[in-house]
C-alpha atoms as a printed R data frame, in Angstrom:
    type eleno elety resid chain resno       x       y       z
1   ATOM     1    CA   MET     A     1 173.362  53.614  82.392
2   ATOM     2    CA   SER     A     2 170.970  56.327  82.205
3   ATOM     3    CA   THR     A     3 171.818  59.669  80.839
4   ATOM     4    CA   PRO     A     4 170.794  63.384  82.369
5   ATOM     5    CA   ALA     A     5 167.908  64.825  80.496
6   ATOM     6    CA   ALA     A     6 169.145  67.556  78.703
7   ATOM     7    CA   ASP     A     7 167.397  70.188  80.695
8   ATOM     8    CA   THR     A     8 168.912  69.221  83.854
9   ATOM     9    CA   PRO     A     9 169.964  71.820  85.571
10  ATOM    10    CA   ALA     A    10 173.936  71.886  86.179
11  ATOM    11    CA   PRO     A    11 175.042  71.317  90.418
12  ATOM    12    CA   VAL     A    12 175.218  74.552  92.077
13  ATOM    13    CA   GLU     A    13 179.282  73.447  92.296
14  ATOM    14    CA   ASP     A    14 180.050  73.850  88.861
15  ATOM    15    CA   SER     A    15 178.645  77.078  89.107
16  ATOM    16    CA   PRO     A    16 181.182  79.691  90.365
17  ATOM    17    CA   VAL     A    17 179.606  82.653  89.328
18  ATOM    18    CA   LEU     A    18 176.477  81.711  91.382
19  ATOM    19    CA   GLU     A    19 178.636  81.011  94.137
20  ATOM    20    CA   VAL     A    20 180.147  83.991  94.644
21  ATOM    21    CA   ALA     A    21 176.892  85.888  93.810
22  ATOM    22    CA   GLU     A    22 174.907  84.073  96.738
23  ATOM    23    CA   SER     A    23 177.644  84.405  99.232
24  ATOM    24    CA   GLU     A    24 177.664  88.380  99.226
25  ATOM    25    CA   PRO     A    25 175.147  90.962 100.598
26  ATOM    26    CA   GLN     A    26 171.679  90.645  98.145
27  ATOM    27    CA   ASN     A    27 168.587  92.904  97.574
28  ATOM    28    CA   PRO     A    28 165.409  92.440  95.083
29  ATOM    29    CA   LEU     A    29 167.353  93.731  92.185
30  ATOM    30    CA   THR     A    30 170.809  92.336  92.499
31  ATOM    31    CA   LYS     A    31 168.518  88.527  92.549
32  ATOM    32    CA   LYS     A    32 167.602  89.585  89.266
33  ATOM    33    CA   PHE     A    33 170.937  89.659  87.743
34  ATOM    34    CA   THR     A    34 171.961  87.069  85.158
35  ATOM    35    CA   GLU     A    35 175.049  84.812  85.324
36  ATOM    36    CA   LYS     A    36 176.651  87.103  82.621
37  ATOM    37    CA   GLU     A    37 175.991  90.028  84.511
38  ATOM    38    CA   TRP     A    38 177.627  89.162  87.642
39  ATOM    39    CA   GLU     A    39 180.086  87.644  85.557
40  ATOM    40    CA   ALA     A    40 180.864  90.816  84.124
41  ATOM    41    CA   LEU     A    41 180.287  92.538  87.239
42  ATOM    42    CA   ARG     A    42 183.061  90.882  89.462
43  ATOM    43    CA   GLU     A    43 185.642  92.017  85.899
44  ATOM    44    CA   LEU     A    44 184.412  95.511  86.609
45  ATOM    45    CA   ARG     A    45 184.857  95.727  90.395
46  ATOM    46    CA   ALA     A    46 188.444  94.298  89.754
47  ATOM    47    CA   LYS     A    47 188.805  97.668  87.696
48  ATOM    48    CA   LEU     A    48 188.066 100.089  90.674
49  ATOM    49    CA   PRO     A    49 191.090 101.168  91.630
50  ATOM    50    CA   TYR     A    50 192.115 101.953  88.052
51  ATOM    51    CA   ILE     A    51 188.919 103.769  87.736
52  ATOM    52    CA   PHE     A    52 189.249 105.677  90.308
53  ATOM    53    CA   GLU     A    53 193.177 106.490  89.962
54  ATOM    54    CA   THR     A    54 192.092 107.644  86.351
55  ATOM    55    CA   SER     A    55 189.003 109.615  87.150
56  ATOM    56    CA   PHE     A    56 190.957 111.749  90.330
57  ATOM    57    CA   PRO     A    57 194.437 112.609  88.962
58  ATOM    58    CA   ASP     A    58 195.002 114.892  91.462
59  ATOM    59    CA   LYS     A    59 193.590 113.949  94.655
60  ATOM    60    CA   GLN     A    60 196.055 113.104  97.090
61  ATOM    61    CA   ASP     A    61 194.166 109.510  97.975
62  ATOM    62    CA   LYS     A    62 192.835 108.594  94.747
63  ATOM    63    CA   LEU     A    63 191.094 105.617  96.281
64  ATOM    64    CA   ASP     A    64 189.059 107.316  98.965
65  ATOM    65    CA   PRO     A    65 185.540 105.992  98.722
66  ATOM    66    CA   VAL     A    66 183.466 108.039  96.638
67  ATOM    67    CA   ASN     A    67 179.624 108.872  96.920
68  ATOM    68    CA   LEU     A    68 177.568 107.629  93.725
69  ATOM    69    CA   TRP     A    69 174.039 109.000  93.547
70  ATOM    70    CA   GLY     A    70 174.243 108.531  97.219
71  ATOM    71    CA   ILE     A    71 175.736 105.181  97.255
72  ATOM    72    CA   PRO     A    72 179.312 105.114  98.845
73  ATOM    73    CA   ILE     A    73 181.668 103.078  96.754
74  ATOM    74    CA   ASP     A    74 184.652 101.735  98.132
75  ATOM    75    CA   PRO     A    75 186.927 100.118  95.658
76  ATOM    76    CA   SER     A    76 188.997  98.792  98.324
77  ATOM    77    CA   ASN     A    77 185.586  96.618  99.562
78  ATOM    78    CA   PRO     A    78 182.854  97.037  96.575
79  ATOM    79    CA   VAL     A    79 181.252  93.931  97.963
80  ATOM    80    CA   GLY     A    80 179.911  94.942 101.183
81  ATOM    81    CA   ASP     A    81 176.878  97.064 100.148
82  ATOM    82    CA   ALA     A    82 174.197  95.265  97.487
83  ATOM    83    CA   ARG     A    83 173.581  98.614  96.270
84  ATOM    84    CA   VAL     A    84 177.329  99.428  94.915
85  ATOM    85    CA   SER     A    85 176.319  96.207  92.534
86  ATOM    86    CA   VAL     A    86 173.066  97.827  91.555
87  ATOM    87    CA   VAL     A    87 175.237 100.928  90.409
88  ATOM    88    CA   LEU     A    88 178.017  99.198  88.728
89  ATOM    89    CA   ILE     A    89 175.785  97.107  87.130
90  ATOM    90    CA   LYS     A    90 173.826 100.163  85.172
91  ATOM    91    CA   PHE     A    91 176.929 100.841  83.853
92  ATOM    92    CA   LEU     A    92 177.369  97.592  82.498
93  ATOM    93    CA   ARG     A    93 174.486  97.031  80.848
94  ATOM    94    CA   ALA     A    94 174.591 100.652  79.439
95  ATOM    95    CA   ARG     A    95 177.566  99.099  77.304
96  ATOM    96    CA   ASP     A    96 176.164  95.765  76.771
97  ATOM    97    CA   LEU     A    97 178.289  93.936  79.365
98  ATOM    98    CA   ASN     A    98 181.396  95.064  77.842
99  ATOM    99    CA   VAL     A    99 183.754  95.796  80.349
100 ATOM   100    CA   GLU     A   100 186.098  98.011  78.807
101 ATOM   101    CA   ASN     A   101 183.266 100.276  77.437
102 ATOM   102    CA   ALA     A   102 182.058 100.457  81.088
103 ATOM   103    CA   THR     A   103 184.890 101.606  82.431
104 ATOM   104    CA   ASN     A   104 185.446 104.116  80.475
105 ATOM   105    CA   MET     A   105 181.962 105.280  80.907
106 ATOM   106    CA   MET     A   106 182.264 104.996  84.616
107 ATOM   107    CA   VAL     A   107 185.820 107.222  84.358
108 ATOM   108    CA   SER     A   108 184.027 110.217  81.893
109 ATOM   109    CA   THR     A   109 181.110 109.854  84.610
110 ATOM   110    CA   LEU     A   110 183.254 110.420  87.335
111 ATOM   111    CA   LYS     A   111 185.312 113.427  86.064
112 ATOM   112    CA   TRP     A   112 182.347 115.050  84.568
113 ATOM   113    CA   ARG     A   113 180.376 115.058  87.776
114 ATOM   114    CA   GLU     A   114 183.774 116.806  89.630
115 ATOM   115    CA   GLU     A   115 183.887 119.098  86.677
116 ATOM   116    CA   PHE     A   116 180.459 119.773  86.731
117 ATOM   117    CA   LYS     A   117 180.510 120.071  90.425
118 ATOM   118    CA   VAL     A   118 177.354 117.778  90.572
119 ATOM   119    CA   ASP     A   119 176.827 117.384  94.035
120 ATOM   120    CA   GLU     A   120 176.686 121.105  94.767
121 ATOM   121    CA   LEU     A   121 174.083 121.621  91.710
122 ATOM   122    CA   ALA     A   122 171.791 119.238  93.511
123 ATOM   123    CA   THR     A   123 171.459 121.375  96.379
124 ATOM   124    CA   ASP     A   124 171.376 124.714  94.991
125 ATOM   125    CA   ASP     A   125 167.926 125.887  96.032
126 ATOM   126    CA   ALA     A   126 168.248 128.994  94.095
127 ATOM   127    CA   LEU     A   127 168.466 127.754  90.504
128 ATOM   128    CA   TRP     A   128 165.418 124.891  91.809
129 ATOM   129    CA   GLU     A   129 163.257 128.190  92.453
130 ATOM   130    CA   ALA     A   130 164.822 130.101  89.351
131 ATOM   131    CA   PHE     A   131 162.927 127.105  87.116
132 ATOM   132    CA   SER     A   132 160.045 125.961  89.400
133 ATOM   133    CA   SER     A   133 157.465 126.533  86.986
134 ATOM   134    CA   VAL     A   134 159.243 124.894  84.331
135 ATOM   135    CA   GLY     A   135 159.306 121.235  85.969
136 ATOM   136    CA   CYS     A   136 159.235 119.014  89.221
137 ATOM   137    CA   VAL     A   137 159.678 115.552  90.652
138 ATOM   138    CA   PHE     A   138 156.098 114.325  91.697
139 ATOM   139    CA   GLY     A   139 154.587 110.807  92.739
140 ATOM   140    CA   LYS     A   140 155.561 107.634  91.980
141 ATOM   141    CA   ASP     A   141 154.888 104.852  88.864
142 ATOM   142    CA   LYS     A   142 152.892 101.526  89.849
143 ATOM   143    CA   GLU     A   143 156.610  99.832  90.806
144 ATOM   144    CA   GLY     A   144 157.735 102.842  93.249
145 ATOM   145    CA   ARG     A   145 160.162 104.650  90.593
146 ATOM   146    CA   PRO     A   146 160.274 108.638  91.274
147 ATOM   147    CA   ILE     A   147 158.336 110.838  88.282
148 ATOM   148    CA   THR     A   148 159.877 113.808  86.836
149 ATOM   149    CA   TYR     A   149 157.800 116.769  84.980
150 ATOM   150    CA   ASN     A   150 159.441 118.776  82.046
151 ATOM   151    CA   ILE     A   151 156.431 121.702  81.666
152 ATOM   152    CA   TYR     A   152 158.008 123.989  79.073
153 ATOM   153    CA   GLY     A   153 154.329 124.435  77.674
154 ATOM   154    CA   GLY     A   154 153.358 126.185  80.495
155 ATOM   155    CA   GLN     A   155 155.514 129.366  80.224
156 ATOM   156    CA   LYS     A   156 154.194 132.253  77.920
157 ATOM   157    CA   ASP     A   157 157.683 132.920  76.584
158 ATOM   158    CA   THR     A   158 159.038 129.196  76.053
159 ATOM   159    CA   ALA     A   159 162.086 130.832  74.360
160 ATOM   160    CA   ALA     A   160 162.976 132.966  77.950
161 ATOM   161    CA   VAL     A   161 163.445 129.392  79.398
162 ATOM   162    CA   PHE     A   162 166.080 128.594  77.092
163 ATOM   163    CA   ASN     A   163 167.640 132.251  76.937
164 ATOM   164    CA   ASP     A   164 171.031 131.160  79.160
165 ATOM   165    CA   VAL     A   165 171.343 127.524  77.503
166 ATOM   166    CA   PRO     A   166 174.194 126.818  80.424
167 ATOM   167    CA   LYS     A   167 171.695 127.810  83.228
168 ATOM   168    CA   PHE     A   168 169.261 125.484  81.614
169 ATOM   169    CA   ILE     A   169 171.291 122.542  81.604
170 ATOM   170    CA   ARG     A   170 172.403 122.920  84.789
171 ATOM   171    CA   TRP     A   171 169.131 122.908  86.149
172 ATOM   172    CA   ARG     A   172 167.979 120.298  83.583
173 ATOM   173    CA   VAL     A   173 170.634 117.851  85.501
174 ATOM   174    CA   GLN     A   174 169.724 119.350  88.657
175 ATOM   175    CA   LEU     A   175 166.405 117.982  87.878
176 ATOM   176    CA   MET     A   176 167.828 114.404  87.370
177 ATOM   177    CA   GLU     A   177 169.599 114.325  90.158
178 ATOM   178    CA   ARG     A   178 166.589 115.411  92.566
179 ATOM   179    CA   GLY     A   179 164.615 112.409  91.029
180 ATOM   180    CA   ILE     A   180 167.677 109.835  91.438
181 ATOM   181    CA   ALA     A   181 167.626 110.994  95.241
182 ATOM   182    CA   LEU     A   182 164.427 109.257  95.356
183 ATOM   183    CA   ILE     A   183 165.601 105.942  94.158
184 ATOM   184    CA   ASP     A   184 166.863 103.597  96.739
185 ATOM   185    CA   PHE     A   185 169.000 101.203  94.516
186 ATOM   186    CA   VAL     A   186 167.345  98.220  96.504
187 ATOM   187    CA   ASN     A   187 163.760  97.794  94.840
188 ATOM   188    CA   VAL     A   188 164.148 100.262  92.300
189 ATOM   189    CA   ASP     A   189 167.011 101.546  90.051
190 ATOM   190    CA   SER     A   190 165.252 103.866  87.190
191 ATOM   191    CA   MET     A   191 162.342 106.821  86.982
192 ATOM   192    CA   VAL     A   192 159.441 107.865  84.611
193 ATOM   193    CA   GLN     A   193 159.832 111.153  82.901
194 ATOM   194    CA   VAL     A   194 156.922 112.951  81.711
195 ATOM   195    CA   HIS     A   195 157.694 115.933  78.828
196 ATOM   196    CA   ASP     A   196 154.456 118.391  78.685
197 ATOM   197    CA   HIS     A   197 154.472 119.932  75.357
198 ATOM   198    CA   GLU     A   198 151.372 121.838  75.412
199 ATOM   199    CA   GLY     A   199 151.584 124.970  73.993
200 ATOM   200    CA   VAL     A   200 155.003 124.832  71.996
201 ATOM   201    CA   GLY     A   201 154.518 125.475  68.699
202 ATOM   202    CA   LEU     A   202 156.835 125.695  65.678
203 ATOM   203    CA   ARG     A   203 158.091 129.024  66.515
204 ATOM   204    CA   SER     A   204 159.327 127.849  70.426
205 ATOM   205    CA   HIS     A   205 162.057 126.221  68.084
206 ATOM   206    CA   THR     A   206 164.746 128.062  68.105
207 ATOM   207    CA   ALA     A   207 168.335 127.455  68.189
208 ATOM   208    CA   ASN     A   208 168.687 127.896  71.673
209 ATOM   209    CA   THR     A   209 165.969 125.031  72.489
210 ATOM   210    CA   LYS     A   210 167.911 122.833  70.060
211 ATOM   211    CA   ALA     A   211 171.206 123.582  71.267
212 ATOM   212    CA   ALA     A   212 170.161 122.757  75.072
213 ATOM   213    CA   ALA     A   213 168.016 119.768  73.955
214 ATOM   214    CA   THR     A   214 171.193 118.167  71.979
215 ATOM   215    CA   GLN     A   215 173.581 118.879  75.379
216 ATOM   216    CA   ALA     A   216 170.801 117.516  77.580
217 ATOM   217    CA   THR     A   217 170.577 114.542  75.050
218 ATOM   218    CA   LYS     A   218 174.253 113.675  75.321
219 ATOM   219    CA   ILE     A   219 174.684 114.599  79.040
220 ATOM   220    CA   PHE     A   220 172.023 111.407  80.328
221 ATOM   221    CA   GLN     A   221 173.004 108.910  77.510
222 ATOM   222    CA   ASP     A   222 176.847 109.595  78.374
223 ATOM   223    CA   TYR     A   223 176.557 109.941  82.273
224 ATOM   224    CA   TYR     A   224 173.315 108.525  83.517
225 ATOM   225    CA   PRO     A   225 173.018 104.343  82.663
226 ATOM   226    CA   GLU     A   226 170.217 103.012  82.381
227 ATOM   227    CA   PHE     A   227 167.997 105.313  84.651
228 ATOM   228    CA   LEU     A   228 165.062 105.679  82.197
229 ATOM   229    CA   SER     A   229 162.399 103.207  82.617
230 ATOM   230    CA   LYS     A   230 159.839 104.973  80.363
231 ATOM   231    CA   LYS     A   231 159.415 108.562  78.874
232 ATOM   232    CA   PHE     A   232 156.209 110.371  77.553
233 ATOM   233    CA   TYR     A   233 156.079 113.221  75.340
234 ATOM   234    CA   ILE     A   234 152.717 114.187  76.153
235 ATOM   235    CA   ASN     A   235 150.474 117.167  74.631
236 ATOM   236    CA   VAL     A   236 152.514 116.621  70.931
237 ATOM   237    CA   PRO     A   237 150.338 118.360  68.224
238 ATOM   238    CA   ALA     A   238 150.763 115.174  65.099
239 ATOM   239    CA   TYR     A   239 152.582 117.974  62.952
240 ATOM   240    CA   MET     A   240 155.472 118.231  65.226
241 ATOM   241    CA   THR     A   241 155.996 114.264  66.284
242 ATOM   242    CA   TRP     A   242 158.614 114.078  63.573
243 ATOM   243    CA   ILE     A   243 160.536 116.668  65.654
244 ATOM   244    CA   PHE     A   244 161.299 114.407  68.182
245 ATOM   245    CA   TRP     A   245 162.986 111.635  66.029
246 ATOM   246    CA   LEU     A   246 165.736 114.322  64.638
247 ATOM   247    CA   PHE     A   247 167.137 113.265  67.739
248 ATOM   248    CA   LYS     A   248 167.343 109.544  67.147
249 ATOM   249    CA   PRO     A   249 170.896 109.234  66.006
250 ATOM   250    CA   LEU     A   250 172.085 110.436  69.532
251 ATOM   251    CA   ILE     A   251 169.943 107.715  71.564
252 ATOM   252    CA   SER     A   252 170.636 104.522  72.075
253 ATOM   253    CA   ALA     A   253 168.312 101.829  70.786
254 ATOM   254    CA   ASN     A   254 167.420 101.044  73.963
255 ATOM   255    CA   THR     A   255 166.650 104.142  75.208
256 ATOM   256    CA   LEU     A   256 164.628 104.647  71.913
257 ATOM   257    CA   ALA     A   257 162.441 101.461  73.059
258 ATOM   258    CA   LYS     A   258 161.430 102.924  76.058
259 ATOM   259    CA   LEU     A   259 160.070 106.588  74.616
260 ATOM   260    CA   ASN     A   260 156.376 107.389  74.053
261 ATOM   261    CA   VAL     A   261 154.918 110.668  72.085
262 ATOM   262    CA   VAL     A   262 151.399 110.992  72.897
263 ATOM   263    CA   GLY     A   263 148.801 113.643  71.596
264 ATOM   264    CA   GLY     A   264 146.896 115.492  73.780
265 ATOM   265    CA   GLY     A   265 143.237 116.221  75.851
266 ATOM   266    CA   THR     A   266 143.217 114.353  79.198
267 ATOM   267    CA   ASN     A   267 141.857 111.010  78.246
268 ATOM   268    CA   THR     A   268 144.189 110.568  75.712
269 ATOM   269    CA   ILE     A   269 146.930 111.190  78.284
270 ATOM   270    CA   GLY     A   270 145.721 108.865  80.577
271 ATOM   271    CA   ALA     A   271 144.947 106.155  78.810
272 ATOM   272    CA   ALA     A   272 148.818 106.356  77.976
273 ATOM   273    CA   LEU     A   273 149.918 107.070  81.551
274 ATOM   274    CA   LEU     A   274 147.589 105.188  83.584
275 ATOM   275    CA   PRO     A   275 149.120 101.659  82.893
276 ATOM   276    CA   VAL     A   276 151.926 103.166  84.792
277 ATOM   277    CA   ILE     A   277 150.891 105.469  87.051
278 ATOM   278    CA   ASP     A   278 148.148 105.062  89.391
279 ATOM   279    CA   ALA     A   279 145.600 107.449  89.556
280 ATOM   280    CA   LYS     A   280 146.237 108.521  92.844
281 ATOM   281    CA   GLU     A   281 149.765 109.698  91.815
282 ATOM   282    CA   LEU     A   282 149.005 111.101  88.383
283 ATOM   283    CA   PRO     A   283 147.814 114.741  88.015
284 ATOM   284    CA   LYS     A   284 143.897 115.514  86.966
285 ATOM   285    CA   LYS     A   285 144.838 117.294  83.886
286 ATOM   286    CA   TYR     A   286 146.677 114.047  82.738
287 ATOM   287    CA   GLY     A   287 143.782 111.887  83.736
288 ATOM   288    CA   GLY     A   288 144.545 110.818  87.289
289 ATOM   289    CA   GLU     A   289 142.877 112.292  90.727
290 ATOM   290    CA   ALA     A   290 146.281 113.991  92.276
291 ATOM   291    CA   GLU     A   291 146.020 117.624  93.085
292 ATOM   292    CA   ASP     A   292 147.715 119.511  89.253
293 ATOM   293    CA   LEU     A   293 150.914 120.593  89.603
């Protein structure tokens, strides 16, 4: 009697996780989930009532659906929309598929968003206008991910941008939210970020700028799981590159691998960005063909 080859795939009926995955709505992103991810996702879904009750202790109906980054999450029916699975898996991936840690992260995120009034902040046009020369959302990468730009060096008085740290942090969160608003959670679930430091010198690094950088890093690390595809720090003088690694202890290894520190000059910047961003989506000053920001 012959024995099956070692690499013979297990029958579908022996893989309950796969059966569950195939029996619910799918999109291009959920089709890339591994079986371990599906298993962890099922466990996290079962914890959604607890997550909502813990996150919203003062709400009369704690199990009402909540919009998270534009995706309605209903703890009583988390299977009806594949985009919900994409949102939930982000928390799991950010915590190495540890369901308990992902649960805690989601609770913290929902609490913080309500306390920080993030949904109101996202539509604050006055705040957006106040920092219009400091950053924007422009174009998409070759995979359709939105691109956000931070242009701190474009200011004659960089310190003035960080004069009111809480206000700057509110705008920085707003920029993140407006970028996420362009994510469909069907084909893409992350973004590209470009930080232009042209004109920023050592004197620009004040107590306020350091405080703003530390606070922003913690917010995005704690409450925005796996939204970063790549981040480019461009126009960085060689003598300043060490500053960016001061924050290494605050950044996960996974996030750290997505960071790229690039020098100055159109050709140098273009060589780094054009493999990721099509020339028609990249401003001319960065080596592309689009109009400058």
